[in-house]
Coordinates of C-alpha atoms in Angstrom, one line a residue:
M1 CA 51.5 58.4 -14.0
T2 CA 51.9 62.1 -14.0
D3 CA 50.2 64.9 -12.1
I4 CA 49.1 62.6 -9.3
R5 CA 48.1 64.4 -6.2
N6 CA 45.4 62.3 -4.4
I7 CA 45.4 58.6 -4.2
V8 CA 42.9 56.0 -3.0
V9 CA 44.2 52.5 -2.3
L10 CA 41.9 49.6 -1.8
T11 CA 43.3 46.4 -0.2
G12 CA 41.9 43.0 0.0
A13 CA 42.7 39.5 1.4
G14 CA 45.6 39.0 -1.0
I15 CA 47.8 41.4 0.8
S16 CA 47.3 39.6 4.2
A17 CA 47.5 36.2 2.8
E18 CA 51.2 36.8 2.3
S19 CA 51.6 37.2 6.1
G20 CA 50.2 33.7 6.6
L21 CA 46.7 34.8 7.4
N22 CA 44.1 32.6 5.9
T23 CA 41.5 34.3 3.6
F24 CA 38.0 33.9 5.0
R25 CA 36.5 32.7 1.8
G26 CA 38.1 29.4 0.8
P27 CA 37.2 26.5 -1.5
G28 CA 33.5 26.1 -2.0
G29 CA 32.7 29.5 -0.6
L30 CA 33.4 28.3 3.0
W31 CA 35.0 30.5 5.6
E32 CA 37.4 28.5 7.6
G33 CA 35.2 25.4 7.1
H34 CA 31.9 27.1 7.9
R35 CA 29.1 28.4 5.6
V36 CA 28.9 32.2 5.5
E37 CA 25.2 31.9 6.6
D38 CA 26.4 30.2 9.8
I39 CA 29.0 32.7 10.9
C40 CA 28.7 36.0 9.2
T41 CA 25.1 37.2 9.2
P42 CA 23.0 38.9 11.8
E43 CA 20.7 35.9 11.6
A44 CA 23.6 33.5 12.4
L45 CA 24.4 35.7 15.5
A46 CA 20.8 35.4 16.7
R47 CA 20.6 31.7 16.0
N48 CA 23.9 30.5 17.5
R49 CA 25.7 33.3 19.2
A50 CA 28.3 31.0 20.8
L51 CA 29.3 29.6 17.5
V52 CA 29.7 33.1 15.9
L53 CA 31.6 34.6 18.8
D54 CA 33.9 31.5 19.0
F55 CA 34.6 31.7 15.3
Y56 CA 35.8 35.3 15.6
D57 CA 37.7 34.6 18.8
Q58 CA 39.7 32.0 16.9
R59 CA 40.3 34.5 14.1
R60 CA 41.6 37.0 16.7
A61 CA 43.9 34.5 18.2
A62 CA 45.3 33.6 14.7
L63 CA 45.9 37.3 14.0
A64 CA 48.3 37.5 17.0
T65 CA 50.5 34.9 15.3
V66 CA 51.3 36.8 12.1
A67 CA 53.1 40.1 11.3
P68 CA 52.8 42.8 8.5
N69 CA 54.6 41.8 5.3
A70 CA 56.5 44.0 2.8
G71 CA 53.3 45.1 1.2
H72 CA 51.9 46.5 4.5
V73 CA 55.2 48.2 5.2
A74 CA 55.4 49.8 1.8
L75 CA 51.9 51.3 2.1
A76 CA 52.9 52.6 5.6
R77 CA 55.9 54.2 4.0
L78 CA 53.6 55.8 1.3
D79 CA 51.3 57.1 4.2
R80 CA 54.4 58.7 5.8
E81 CA 56.0 60.3 2.8
W82 CA 53.3 61.1 0.3
Q83 CA 52.6 64.8 0.5
G84 CA 49.3 64.7 -1.3
G85 CA 45.9 63.1 -0.2
L86 CA 45.8 59.6 0.6
L87 CA 43.2 57.1 1.8
I88 CA 43.9 53.4 2.3
V89 CA 40.6 51.6 2.3
T90 CA 40.9 48.0 3.4
Q91 CA 38.3 45.2 3.1
N92 CA 40.4 43.3 5.6
V93 CA 39.4 43.0 9.3
D94 CA 42.9 42.4 10.5
D95 CA 45.2 45.1 12.0
L96 CA 48.3 44.5 9.8
H97 CA 48.1 47.9 8.1
E98 CA 48.1 49.7 11.6
R99 CA 50.8 47.5 12.9
A100 CA 53.0 48.4 9.9
G101 CA 52.4 52.1 10.7
A102 CA 49.6 53.2 8.3
E103 CA 47.3 56.0 9.7
R104 CA 45.4 57.4 6.8
M105 CA 43.1 54.4 6.4
L106 CA 39.8 52.9 7.3
H107 CA 38.2 49.5 7.7
M108 CA 35.1 49.3 5.5
H109 CA 34.2 45.8 6.8
G110 CA 35.0 46.4 10.5
E111 CA 37.9 45.2 12.7
L112 CA 38.7 42.0 14.5
M113 CA 40.3 43.9 17.3
S114 CA 37.1 45.9 18.0
A115 CA 33.9 45.0 19.8
F116 CA 30.5 46.5 19.3
C117 CA 27.8 46.6 21.9
E118 CA 24.4 45.7 20.6
H119 CA 22.7 47.4 23.6
C120 CA 24.2 50.9 23.6
G121 CA 26.2 51.1 20.3
H122 CA 29.5 51.6 22.1
R123 CA 32.7 50.5 20.3
Q124 CA 35.8 49.5 22.2
R125 CA 39.2 47.9 21.4
F126 CA 39.0 44.2 22.2
G127 CA 41.6 41.4 22.2
G128 CA 40.2 38.7 24.3
A129 CA 37.4 36.2 24.1
M130 CA 33.7 37.1 23.9
L131 CA 32.6 33.9 25.5
D132 CA 33.3 34.8 29.0
G133 CA 30.5 37.2 29.9
T134 CA 32.6 40.3 29.2
R135 CA 30.9 43.6 29.9
C136 CA 30.6 46.7 27.6
G137 CA 32.9 49.5 28.5
G138 CA 30.1 52.0 27.7
C139 CA 26.9 50.8 29.4
G140 CA 28.4 47.9 31.5
A141 CA 25.9 45.4 30.2
A142 CA 27.0 41.8 30.1
D143 CA 26.9 39.5 27.0
T144 CA 25.9 42.3 24.6
L145 CA 29.2 42.5 22.8
R146 CA 29.7 41.2 19.3
P147 CA 32.6 41.4 16.8
D148 CA 32.8 44.8 15.2
I149 CA 32.5 43.2 11.9
V150 CA 30.2 44.1 9.0
F151 CA 28.1 41.0 8.5
F152 CA 26.5 40.1 5.1
G153 CA 23.3 42.1 4.8
E154 CA 24.8 45.1 6.8
M155 CA 26.1 48.4 5.4
P156 CA 29.9 48.8 5.2
Y157 CA 31.4 51.6 7.3
E158 CA 32.3 55.1 6.2
M159 CA 30.9 54.9 2.7
D160 CA 30.5 58.7 2.5
R161 CA 34.1 59.2 3.3
I162 CA 35.2 56.7 0.6
D163 CA 33.0 58.3 -2.0
A164 CA 34.4 61.8 -1.1
A165 CA 38.0 60.4 -1.4
L166 CA 37.3 58.7 -4.8
G167 CA 35.6 62.0 -6.0
A168 CA 38.8 63.9 -5.2
A169 CA 41.3 61.2 -6.4
D170 CA 43.7 61.2 -9.4
L171 CA 44.7 57.6 -8.9
F172 CA 42.8 54.5 -7.7
V173 CA 44.9 51.5 -6.8
S174 CA 43.4 48.0 -6.0
I175 CA 45.7 45.5 -4.2
G176 CA 45.0 41.9 -3.5
T177 CA 41.3 41.9 -4.1
S178 CA 39.0 39.4 -5.9
G179 CA 36.8 42.1 -7.4
A180 CA 33.8 39.9 -6.3
V181 CA 32.5 41.6 -3.2
Y182 CA 30.5 44.8 -3.5
P183 CA 30.4 47.8 -3.1
A184 CA 34.3 47.6 -3.1
A185 CA 34.2 45.7 -6.4
G186 CA 32.5 48.7 -8.0
Y187 CA 35.0 51.3 -7.0
V188 CA 37.1 50.8 -10.1
Q189 CA 34.1 51.4 -12.4
Q190 CA 33.3 54.6 -10.2
A191 CA 36.9 55.8 -10.7
R192 CA 36.9 55.1 -14.5
H193 CA 33.6 56.9 -14.9
A194 CA 35.1 59.9 -13.1
G195 CA 38.3 59.9 -15.3
I196 CA 40.6 58.6 -12.6
E197 CA 43.7 56.7 -13.4
T198 CA 43.3 53.0 -12.2
L199 CA 46.0 50.4 -11.3
E200 CA 45.5 46.8 -10.2
L201 CA 48.2 45.0 -8.3
N202 CA 47.2 41.3 -7.8
L203 CA 48.4 37.8 -7.8
E204 CA 45.9 37.0 -10.7
P205 CA 43.4 39.1 -12.6
S206 CA 40.4 40.1 -10.5
A207 CA 36.8 39.7 -11.7
G208 CA 36.9 43.4 -12.7
S209 CA 40.4 43.4 -14.1
Y210 CA 39.2 44.6 -17.5
F211 CA 38.1 47.9 -16.0
F212 CA 41.6 48.9 -14.9
H213 CA 43.9 51.0 -17.1
E214 CA 46.8 48.8 -16.0
T215 CA 47.2 45.4 -14.3
R216 CA 50.4 44.1 -12.8
L217 CA 50.4 40.5 -11.7
G218 CA 52.6 39.0 -8.8
P219 CA 52.9 38.8 -5.1
A220 CA 51.8 42.0 -3.2
G221 CA 55.1 41.8 -1.2
E222 CA 56.9 42.5 -4.4
L223 CA 54.6 44.6 -6.5
V224 CA 53.5 47.1 -3.7
P225 CA 57.1 48.1 -2.6
A226 CA 58.0 48.5 -6.3
W227 CA 55.0 50.7 -7.0
V228 CA 55.5 52.8 -3.9
E229 CA 59.2 53.3 -4.9
E230 CA 57.9 54.4 -8.3
I231 CA 55.2 56.7 -7.1
L232 CA 57.4 58.4 -4.6
G233 CA 60.0 58.9 -7.3
K234 CA 62.9 57.5 -5.4

């Protein structure tokens, strides 16, 4: 890989799984034993608010028990040392990239450690439980907070920023993603169409693996540090 200046990195559940964080989508398409329709859609929130809020309260509590792994740490190093453009786009709702030290990044599917007020649209950092009548820090309304998570049927965040970064990129790297969830699954095709170099780092080939110029298979905790070492030329 030569003449690389601007990099877009996409990360998925695979990188966080190595920290001991369960991936939401498990056997049979269930998320932690629940159907997606029961805990990750606007209709589910309207139908059984307590169930949805409790589900994400439990995910938030589980997040506090894990730590960033070598893959997160390596990407944070890339963020610190890479002199060109960089955007780390994560599909994950955990905060492990931030805890490792990454700053040039965004959460396209939202964040567990953030709450969104359905009344006024205010967003706030949130680390507790939403079942206790908590109030919005913006308008003061009670019981209007929901997890700042992009539910199925809702538009992912910062799509324009992602498209702009891909448009200026020389290299697109996908790490630990299944290649099954759109629009993120389509980024490799978008990159190939634009003539951008593409690299997949994954435990096993993704659904779109054949679109990549190169695929390297193995644990993210091993592959990502090795790639970062390579791209930094050290």
